[in-house]
CSV table of C-alpha atoms and ligand atoms in Angstrom, one decimal:
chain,number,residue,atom,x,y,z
A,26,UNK,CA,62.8,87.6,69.3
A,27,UNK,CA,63.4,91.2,67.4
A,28,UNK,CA,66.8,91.9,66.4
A,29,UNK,CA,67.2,96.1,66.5
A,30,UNK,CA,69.5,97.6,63.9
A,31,UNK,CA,72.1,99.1,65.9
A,32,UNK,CA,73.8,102.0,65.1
A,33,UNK,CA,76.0,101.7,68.2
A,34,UNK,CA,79.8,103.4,67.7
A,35,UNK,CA,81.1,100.2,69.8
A,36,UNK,CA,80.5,98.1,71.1
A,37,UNK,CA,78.7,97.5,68.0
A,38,UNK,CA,76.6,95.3,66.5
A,39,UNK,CA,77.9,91.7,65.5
A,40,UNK,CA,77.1,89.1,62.2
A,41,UNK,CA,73.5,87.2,63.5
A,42,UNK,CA,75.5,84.5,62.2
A,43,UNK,CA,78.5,84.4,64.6
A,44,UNK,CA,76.2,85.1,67.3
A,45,UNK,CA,74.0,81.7,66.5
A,46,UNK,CA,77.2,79.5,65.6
A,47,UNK,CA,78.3,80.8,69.0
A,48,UNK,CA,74.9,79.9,70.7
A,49,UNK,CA,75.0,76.6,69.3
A,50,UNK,CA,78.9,75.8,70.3
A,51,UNK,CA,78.3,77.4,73.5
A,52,UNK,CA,77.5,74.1,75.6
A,53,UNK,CA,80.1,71.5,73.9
A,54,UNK,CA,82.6,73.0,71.6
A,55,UNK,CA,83.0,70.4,68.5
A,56,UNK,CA,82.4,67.4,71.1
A,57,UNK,CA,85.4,68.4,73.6
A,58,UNK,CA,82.1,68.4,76.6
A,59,UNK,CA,83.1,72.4,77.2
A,60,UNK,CA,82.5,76.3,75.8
A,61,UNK,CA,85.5,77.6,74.7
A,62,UNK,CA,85.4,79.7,77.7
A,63,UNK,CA,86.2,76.9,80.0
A,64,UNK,CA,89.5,75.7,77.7
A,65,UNK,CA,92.9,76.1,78.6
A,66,UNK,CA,94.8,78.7,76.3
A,67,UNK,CA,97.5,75.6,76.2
A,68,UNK,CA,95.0,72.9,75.3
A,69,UNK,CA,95.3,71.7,71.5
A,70,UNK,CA,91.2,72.8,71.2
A,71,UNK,CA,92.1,76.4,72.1
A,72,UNK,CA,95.5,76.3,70.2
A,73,UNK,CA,93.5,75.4,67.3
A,74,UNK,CA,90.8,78.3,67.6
A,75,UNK,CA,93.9,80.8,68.3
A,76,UNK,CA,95.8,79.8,65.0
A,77,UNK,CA,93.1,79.6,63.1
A,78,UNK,CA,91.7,83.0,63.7
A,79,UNK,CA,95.3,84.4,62.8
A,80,UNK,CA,95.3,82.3,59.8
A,81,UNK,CA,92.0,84.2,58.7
A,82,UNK,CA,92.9,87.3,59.5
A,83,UNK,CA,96.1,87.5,57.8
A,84,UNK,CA,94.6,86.0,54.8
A,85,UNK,CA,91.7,88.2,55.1
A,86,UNK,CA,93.9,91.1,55.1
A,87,UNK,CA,96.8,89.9,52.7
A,88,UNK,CA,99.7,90.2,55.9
A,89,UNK,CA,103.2,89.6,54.4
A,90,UNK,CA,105.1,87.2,56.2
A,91,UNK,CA,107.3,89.6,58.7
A,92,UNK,CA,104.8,91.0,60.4
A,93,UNK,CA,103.6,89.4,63.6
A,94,UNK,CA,99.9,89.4,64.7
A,95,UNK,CA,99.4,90.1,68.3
A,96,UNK,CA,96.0,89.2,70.6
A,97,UNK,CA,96.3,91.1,73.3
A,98,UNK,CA,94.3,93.4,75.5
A,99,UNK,CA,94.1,96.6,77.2
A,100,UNK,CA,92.0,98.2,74.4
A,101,UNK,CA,93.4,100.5,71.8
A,102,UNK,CA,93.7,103.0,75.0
A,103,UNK,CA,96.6,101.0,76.1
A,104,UNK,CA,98.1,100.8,72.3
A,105,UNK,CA,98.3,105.2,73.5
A,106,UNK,CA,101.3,104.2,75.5
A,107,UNK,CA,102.5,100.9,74.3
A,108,UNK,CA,103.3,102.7,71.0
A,109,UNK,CA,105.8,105.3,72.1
A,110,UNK,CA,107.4,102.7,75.1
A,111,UNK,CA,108.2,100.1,72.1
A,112,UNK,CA,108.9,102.5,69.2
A,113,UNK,CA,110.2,105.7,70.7
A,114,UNK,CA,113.9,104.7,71.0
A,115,UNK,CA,114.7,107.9,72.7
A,116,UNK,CA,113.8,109.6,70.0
A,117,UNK,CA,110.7,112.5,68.8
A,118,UNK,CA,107.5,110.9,67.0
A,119,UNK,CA,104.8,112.9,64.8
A,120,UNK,CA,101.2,112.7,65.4
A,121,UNK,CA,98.6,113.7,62.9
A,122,UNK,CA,95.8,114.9,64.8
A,123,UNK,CA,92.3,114.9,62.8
A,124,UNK,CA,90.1,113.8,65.9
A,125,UNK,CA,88.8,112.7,69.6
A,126,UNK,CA,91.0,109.5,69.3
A,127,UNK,CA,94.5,111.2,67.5
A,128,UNK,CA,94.6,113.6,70.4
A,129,UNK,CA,94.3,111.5,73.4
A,130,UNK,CA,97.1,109.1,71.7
A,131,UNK,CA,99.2,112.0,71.2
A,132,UNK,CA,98.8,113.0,75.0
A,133,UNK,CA,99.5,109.9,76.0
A,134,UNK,CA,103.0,109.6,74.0
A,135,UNK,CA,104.0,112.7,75.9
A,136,UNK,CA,104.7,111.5,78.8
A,137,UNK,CA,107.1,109.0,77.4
A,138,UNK,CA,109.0,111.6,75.3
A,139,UNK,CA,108.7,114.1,72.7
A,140,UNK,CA,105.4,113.8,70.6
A,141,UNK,CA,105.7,116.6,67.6
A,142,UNK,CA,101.8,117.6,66.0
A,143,UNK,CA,102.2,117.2,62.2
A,144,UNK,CA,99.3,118.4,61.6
A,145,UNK,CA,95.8,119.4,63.7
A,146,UNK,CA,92.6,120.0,61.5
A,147,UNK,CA,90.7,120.9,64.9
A,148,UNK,CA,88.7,124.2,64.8
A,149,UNK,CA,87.4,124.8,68.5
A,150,UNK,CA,87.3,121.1,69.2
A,151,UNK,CA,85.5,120.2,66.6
A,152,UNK,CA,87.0,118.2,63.5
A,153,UNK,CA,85.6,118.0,60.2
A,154,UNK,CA,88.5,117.3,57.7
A,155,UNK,CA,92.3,116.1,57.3
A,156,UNK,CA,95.2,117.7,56.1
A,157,UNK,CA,96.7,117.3,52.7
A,158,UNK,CA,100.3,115.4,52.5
A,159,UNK,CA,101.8,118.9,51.8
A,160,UNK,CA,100.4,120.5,55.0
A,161,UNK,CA,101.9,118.0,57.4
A,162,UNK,CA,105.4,119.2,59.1
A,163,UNK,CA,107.1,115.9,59.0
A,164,UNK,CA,110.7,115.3,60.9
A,165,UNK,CA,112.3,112.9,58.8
A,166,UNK,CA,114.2,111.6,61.9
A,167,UNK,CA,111.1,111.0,64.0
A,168,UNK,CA,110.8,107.3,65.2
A,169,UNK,CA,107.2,106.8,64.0
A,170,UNK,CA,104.3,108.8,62.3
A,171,UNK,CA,101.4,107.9,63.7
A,172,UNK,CA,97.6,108.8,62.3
A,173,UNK,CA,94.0,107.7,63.3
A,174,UNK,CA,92.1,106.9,59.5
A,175,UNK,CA,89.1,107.0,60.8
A,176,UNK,CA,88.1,109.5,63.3
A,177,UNK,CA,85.3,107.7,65.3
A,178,UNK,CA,83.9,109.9,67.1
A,179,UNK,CA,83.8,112.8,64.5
A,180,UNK,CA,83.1,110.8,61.0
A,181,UNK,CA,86.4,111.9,59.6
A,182,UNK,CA,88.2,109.4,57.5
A,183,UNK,CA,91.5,109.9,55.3
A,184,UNK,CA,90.9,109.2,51.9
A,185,UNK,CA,94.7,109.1,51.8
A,186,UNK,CA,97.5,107.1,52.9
A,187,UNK,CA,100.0,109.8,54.8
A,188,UNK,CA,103.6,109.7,52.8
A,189,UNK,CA,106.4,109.4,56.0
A,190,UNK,CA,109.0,108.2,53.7
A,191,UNK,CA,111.5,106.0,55.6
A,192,UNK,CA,109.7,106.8,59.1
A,193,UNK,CA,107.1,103.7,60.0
A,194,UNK,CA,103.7,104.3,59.4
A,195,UNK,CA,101.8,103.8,62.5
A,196,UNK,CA,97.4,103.8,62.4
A,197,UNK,CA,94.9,103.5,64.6
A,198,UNK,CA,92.5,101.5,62.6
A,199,UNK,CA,89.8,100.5,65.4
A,200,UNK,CA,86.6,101.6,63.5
A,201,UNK,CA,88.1,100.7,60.3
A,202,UNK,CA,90.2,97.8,60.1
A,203,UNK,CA,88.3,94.9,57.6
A,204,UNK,CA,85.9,97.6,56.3
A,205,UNK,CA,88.1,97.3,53.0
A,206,UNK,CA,91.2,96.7,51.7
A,207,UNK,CA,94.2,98.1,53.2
A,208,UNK,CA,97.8,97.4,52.4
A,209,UNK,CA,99.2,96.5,55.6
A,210,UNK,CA,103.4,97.0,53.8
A,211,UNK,CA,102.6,100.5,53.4
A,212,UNK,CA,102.3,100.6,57.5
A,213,UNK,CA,105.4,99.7,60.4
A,214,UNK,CA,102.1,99.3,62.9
A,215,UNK,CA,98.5,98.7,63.1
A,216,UNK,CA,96.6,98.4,65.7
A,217,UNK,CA,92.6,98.2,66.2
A,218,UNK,CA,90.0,97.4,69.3
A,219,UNK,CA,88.0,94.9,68.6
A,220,UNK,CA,84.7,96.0,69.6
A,221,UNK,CA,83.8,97.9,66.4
A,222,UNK,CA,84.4,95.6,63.4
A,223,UNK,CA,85.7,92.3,64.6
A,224,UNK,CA,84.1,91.3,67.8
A,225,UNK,CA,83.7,91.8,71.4
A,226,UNK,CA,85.3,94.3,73.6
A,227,UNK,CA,88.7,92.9,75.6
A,228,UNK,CA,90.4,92.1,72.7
A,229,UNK,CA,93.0,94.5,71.2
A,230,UNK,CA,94.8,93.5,67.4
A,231,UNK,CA,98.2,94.9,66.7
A,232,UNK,CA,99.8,93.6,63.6
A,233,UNK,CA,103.7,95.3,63.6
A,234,UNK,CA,106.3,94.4,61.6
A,235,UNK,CA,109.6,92.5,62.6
A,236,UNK,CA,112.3,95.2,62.7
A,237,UNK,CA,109.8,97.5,65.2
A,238,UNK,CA,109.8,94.6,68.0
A,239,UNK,CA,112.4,94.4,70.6
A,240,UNK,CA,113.3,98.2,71.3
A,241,UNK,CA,111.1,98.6,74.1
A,242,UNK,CA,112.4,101.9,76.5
A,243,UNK,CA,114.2,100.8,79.9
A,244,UNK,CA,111.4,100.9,82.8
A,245,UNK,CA,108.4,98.8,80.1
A,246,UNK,CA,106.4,96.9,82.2
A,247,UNK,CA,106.7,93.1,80.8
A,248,UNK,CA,103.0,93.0,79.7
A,249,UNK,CA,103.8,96.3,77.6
A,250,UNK,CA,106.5,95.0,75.7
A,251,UNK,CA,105.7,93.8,71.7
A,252,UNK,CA,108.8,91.1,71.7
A,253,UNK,CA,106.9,89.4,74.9
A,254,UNK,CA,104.2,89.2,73.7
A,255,UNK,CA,105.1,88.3,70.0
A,256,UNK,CA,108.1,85.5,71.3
A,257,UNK,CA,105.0,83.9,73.3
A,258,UNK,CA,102.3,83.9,70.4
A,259,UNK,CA,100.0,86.2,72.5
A,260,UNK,CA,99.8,83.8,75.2
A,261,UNK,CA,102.4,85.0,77.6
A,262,UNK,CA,100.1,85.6,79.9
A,263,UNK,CA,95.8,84.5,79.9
A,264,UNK,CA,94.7,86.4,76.3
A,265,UNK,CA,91.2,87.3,76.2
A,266,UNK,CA,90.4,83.5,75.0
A,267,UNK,CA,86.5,84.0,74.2
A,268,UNK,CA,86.7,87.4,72.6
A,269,UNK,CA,89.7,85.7,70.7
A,270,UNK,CA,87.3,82.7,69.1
A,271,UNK,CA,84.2,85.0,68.6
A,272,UNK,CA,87.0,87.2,66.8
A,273,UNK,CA,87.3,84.2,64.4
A,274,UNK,CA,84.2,83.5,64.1
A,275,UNK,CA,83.8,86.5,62.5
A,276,UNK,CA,87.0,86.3,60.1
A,277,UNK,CA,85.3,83.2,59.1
A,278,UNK,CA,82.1,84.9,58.1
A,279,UNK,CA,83.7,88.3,56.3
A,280,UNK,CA,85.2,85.5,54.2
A,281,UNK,CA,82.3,84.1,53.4
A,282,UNK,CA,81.3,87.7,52.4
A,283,UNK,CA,84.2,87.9,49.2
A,284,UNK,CA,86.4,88.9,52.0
A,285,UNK,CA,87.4,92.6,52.9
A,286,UNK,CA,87.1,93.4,48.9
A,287,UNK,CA,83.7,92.0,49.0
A,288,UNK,CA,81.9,94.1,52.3
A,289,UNK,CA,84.1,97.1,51.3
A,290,UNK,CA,81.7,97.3,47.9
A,291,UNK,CA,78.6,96.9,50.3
A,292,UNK,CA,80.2,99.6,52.9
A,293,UNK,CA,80.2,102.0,50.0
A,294,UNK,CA,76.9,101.7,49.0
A,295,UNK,CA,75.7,102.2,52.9
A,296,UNK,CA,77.5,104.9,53.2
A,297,UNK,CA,76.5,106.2,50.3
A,298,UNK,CA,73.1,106.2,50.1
A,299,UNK,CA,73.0,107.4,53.7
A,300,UNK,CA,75.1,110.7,52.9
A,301,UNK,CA,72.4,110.8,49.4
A,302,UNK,CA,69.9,110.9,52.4
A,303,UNK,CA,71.2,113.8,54.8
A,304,UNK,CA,72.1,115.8,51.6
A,305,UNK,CA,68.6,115.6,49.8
A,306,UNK,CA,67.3,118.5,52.5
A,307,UNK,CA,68.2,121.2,54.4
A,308,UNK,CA,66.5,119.2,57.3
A,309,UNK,CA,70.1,117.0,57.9
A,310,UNK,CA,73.2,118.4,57.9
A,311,UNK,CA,76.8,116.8,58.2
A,312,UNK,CA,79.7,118.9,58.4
A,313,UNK,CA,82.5,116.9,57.0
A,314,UNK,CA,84.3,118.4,53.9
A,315,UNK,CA,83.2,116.1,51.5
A,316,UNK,CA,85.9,113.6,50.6
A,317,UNK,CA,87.0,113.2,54.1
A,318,UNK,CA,83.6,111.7,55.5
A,319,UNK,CA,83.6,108.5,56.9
A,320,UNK,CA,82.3,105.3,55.6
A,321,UNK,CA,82.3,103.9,59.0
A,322,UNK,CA,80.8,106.6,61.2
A,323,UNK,CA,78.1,108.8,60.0
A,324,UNK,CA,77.5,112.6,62.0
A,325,UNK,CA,74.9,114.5,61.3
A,326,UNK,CA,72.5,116.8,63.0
A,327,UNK,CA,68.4,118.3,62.5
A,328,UNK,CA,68.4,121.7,61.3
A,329,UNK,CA,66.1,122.0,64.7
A,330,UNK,CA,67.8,120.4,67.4
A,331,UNK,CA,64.8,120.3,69.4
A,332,UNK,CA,63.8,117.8,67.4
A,333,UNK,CA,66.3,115.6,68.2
A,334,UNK,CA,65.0,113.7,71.3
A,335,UNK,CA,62.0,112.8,69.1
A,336,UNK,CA,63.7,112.1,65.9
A,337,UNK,CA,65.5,109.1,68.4
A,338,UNK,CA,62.8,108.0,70.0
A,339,UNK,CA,60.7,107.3,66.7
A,340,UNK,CA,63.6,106.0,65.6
A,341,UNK,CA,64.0,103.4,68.3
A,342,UNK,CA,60.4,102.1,68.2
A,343,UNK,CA,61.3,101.1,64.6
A,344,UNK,CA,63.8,99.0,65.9
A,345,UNK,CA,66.9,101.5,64.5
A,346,UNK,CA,68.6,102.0,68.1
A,347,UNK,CA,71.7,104.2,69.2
A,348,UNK,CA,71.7,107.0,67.0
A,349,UNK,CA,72.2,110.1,69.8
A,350,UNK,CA,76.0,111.0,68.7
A,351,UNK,CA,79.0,111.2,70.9
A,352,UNK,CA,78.4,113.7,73.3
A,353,UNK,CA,81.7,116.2,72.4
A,354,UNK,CA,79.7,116.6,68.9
A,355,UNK,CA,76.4,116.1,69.8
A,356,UNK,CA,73.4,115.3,66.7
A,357,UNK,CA,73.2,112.1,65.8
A,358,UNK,CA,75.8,109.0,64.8
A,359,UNK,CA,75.3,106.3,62.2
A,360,UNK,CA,78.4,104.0,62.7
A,361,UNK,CA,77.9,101.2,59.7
A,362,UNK,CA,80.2,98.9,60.3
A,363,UNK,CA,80.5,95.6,58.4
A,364,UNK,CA,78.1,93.8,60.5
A,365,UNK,CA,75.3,96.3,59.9
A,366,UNK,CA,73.1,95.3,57.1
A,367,UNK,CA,72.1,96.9,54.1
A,368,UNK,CA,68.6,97.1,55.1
A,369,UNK,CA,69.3,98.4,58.5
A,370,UNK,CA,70.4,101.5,56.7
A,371,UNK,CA,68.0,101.4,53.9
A,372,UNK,CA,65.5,101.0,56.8
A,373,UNK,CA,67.1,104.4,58.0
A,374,UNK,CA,67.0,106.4,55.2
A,375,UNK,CA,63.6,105.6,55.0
A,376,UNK,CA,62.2,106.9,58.8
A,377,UNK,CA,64.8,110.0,57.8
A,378,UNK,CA,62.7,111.2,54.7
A,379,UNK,CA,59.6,110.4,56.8
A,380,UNK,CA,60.6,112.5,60.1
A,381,UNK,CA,61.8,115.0,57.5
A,382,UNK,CA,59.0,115.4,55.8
A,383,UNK,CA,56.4,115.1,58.9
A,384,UNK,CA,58.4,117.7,60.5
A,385,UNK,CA,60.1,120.2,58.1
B,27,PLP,C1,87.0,103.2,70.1
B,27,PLP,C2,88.3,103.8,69.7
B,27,PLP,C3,89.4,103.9,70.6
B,27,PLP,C4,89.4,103.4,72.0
B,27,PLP,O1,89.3,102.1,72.1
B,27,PLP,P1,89.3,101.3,73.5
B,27,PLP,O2,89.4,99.9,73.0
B,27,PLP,O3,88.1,101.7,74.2
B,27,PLP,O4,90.5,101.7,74.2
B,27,PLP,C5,90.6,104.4,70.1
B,27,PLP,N1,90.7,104.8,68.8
B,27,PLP,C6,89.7,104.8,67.9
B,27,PLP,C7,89.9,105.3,66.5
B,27,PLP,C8,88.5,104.3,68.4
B,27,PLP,O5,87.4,104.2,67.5
């Protein structure tokens, strides 16, 4: 069997751990004679896996005690429009927009009301840094500020939390929740797909806090309103009950890495030494302003792009898969989420200096 390292954006690559303890529970989970995927969402076995998981995760990531946890699905597409329906009120919300992901979600909001640009860092479609607290136009009245911290698609991170004063905080964390500490008070709502650093697509998180539940705009479907689905401990209707354990599973194992504090030391040094790699020569090139590049999501293109269909292929036969970048940007993508190992990107940085100095 050979394992690649994969540098997919998401679905990404998952702990070889969770994948074997799944393998091996797959048949007969803990002697109830069934996989998890066969359970009833109402049985005791599955209640157990559900509140577990939660348990980890909030403990993972330090949740106080009036913010509910929500399962649910629909991706964090459908978060676009279940934001504004729950939190709008009839009122205007601000968007930061630094990236792919920030401006689809402010679309979205538009069409259930008025959805005000704070700020947009885009330069022809193409983003490469955030703005500073004093450049954003905030309305102190709006009914949310909402603000993606790390921009997947373009490798643009925050290295800030945005200031919105009384106005809930609201984040698109889906390529960066768990990569290291966050403090979750500062925020009214998070929300995150799972398919980039906690498990397998279909599952969608949204931790919100108390006050923001039970506003939802006349005309929410059922299935799109928070206080359903957080008066029904996500299981209102059938939640995504495999990508739900597997999500677990992995809780279990980041705490088994020291936690969010301990993978967000080894996310630094991955991202680090990978940036040390692109900046050694005038062969790589990223064009993120410097403190805003992500930890997560590595861009970065060959100084001859004609190179570039080589540069992957070489790549792949060493087992380093799914560099080709998104195709708005183009280049190449590194996305080193927690589940990517140290030595996948040391193995990397490695083929990098060799194509580099083979073809330069
Ligand atoms: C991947 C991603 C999305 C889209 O997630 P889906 O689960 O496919 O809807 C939204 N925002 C960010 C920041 C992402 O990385």
């Amino acid at each position: 069997m050979a394992r690649v390292y994969n540098f997919s954006a998401g679905p990404a690559m998952l702990p070889q751990a969770v994948i074997e303890r799944a393998q091996a529970e797959m048949l007969d989970w803990h002697g109830s004679g069934m996989s998890v995927m066969e359970m009833s969402h109402r049985g005791k076995e599955y209640m157990s896996i559900a509140e577990k998981a939660e348990a980890d995760l909030r403990e993972l990531m330090a949740i106080p005690a009036n913010y509910k946890v929500l399962f649910l699905q629909g991706g964090a597409s459908s978060q676009f429009a279940m934001i504004p329906m729950n939190l709008l009120g009839g009122r205007a919300a601000d968007y930061i927009v630094t990236g792919t992901w920030g401006k689809k979600a402010i679309a979205e909001a538009a069409r259930f009301g008025r959805a005000n640009c704070a700020a947009d860092t885009g330069v022809g479609g193409r983003y490469t840094s955030v703005p500073s607290q004093a450049e954003l136009k905030l309305d102190p009245g709006a009914a949310y500020l909402h603000y993606t911290p790390n921009e997947t698609v373009d490798g643009v991170e925050f290295p800030y939390i945005p200031e919105a004063g009384a106005v809930p905080l609201v984040a698109d964390f889906s390529s960066s929740i768990l990569s290291c500490p966050i403090d979750v008070s500062r925020y009214g709502l998070i929300y995150a797909g799972a398919q980039k650093n906690i498990g397998p697509a279909g599952l969608t998180i949204v931790i919100v806090r108390d006050d923001l539940i039970g506003h939802a705009m006349p005309g929410t479907p059922t299935m799109f309103d928070y206080a359903i689905h957080a008066d029904n401990d996500s299981m209102y209707n059938t939640p995504a009950t495999y990508a739900w354990y597997l999500a677990g599973l992995v809780f279990e194992w980041l705490k088994g890495q020291g936690g969010v504090a301990g993978i967000a030391e080894v996310n630094r040094r991955k991202a680090e030494k990978l940036y040390a790699a692109i900046d050694a020569t005038d062969f790589y090139a990223n064009p993120v302003v410097t403190e805003c590049r992500s930890r997560m999501n590595v861009v970065f293109t060959l100084a001859d792009s004609t190179l570039d269909e080589r540069f992957l292929a070489e790549a792949k036969a060493l087992g380093l898969t799914t560099l080709k970048g998104h195709r708005i940007v183009g280049g190449m993508r590194a996305s080193l989420y927690n589940a990517m190992p140290e030595a996948g990107v040391d193995a990397l940085v490695a083929f990098m200096a060799d194509f580099a100095q083979r073809n330069g």
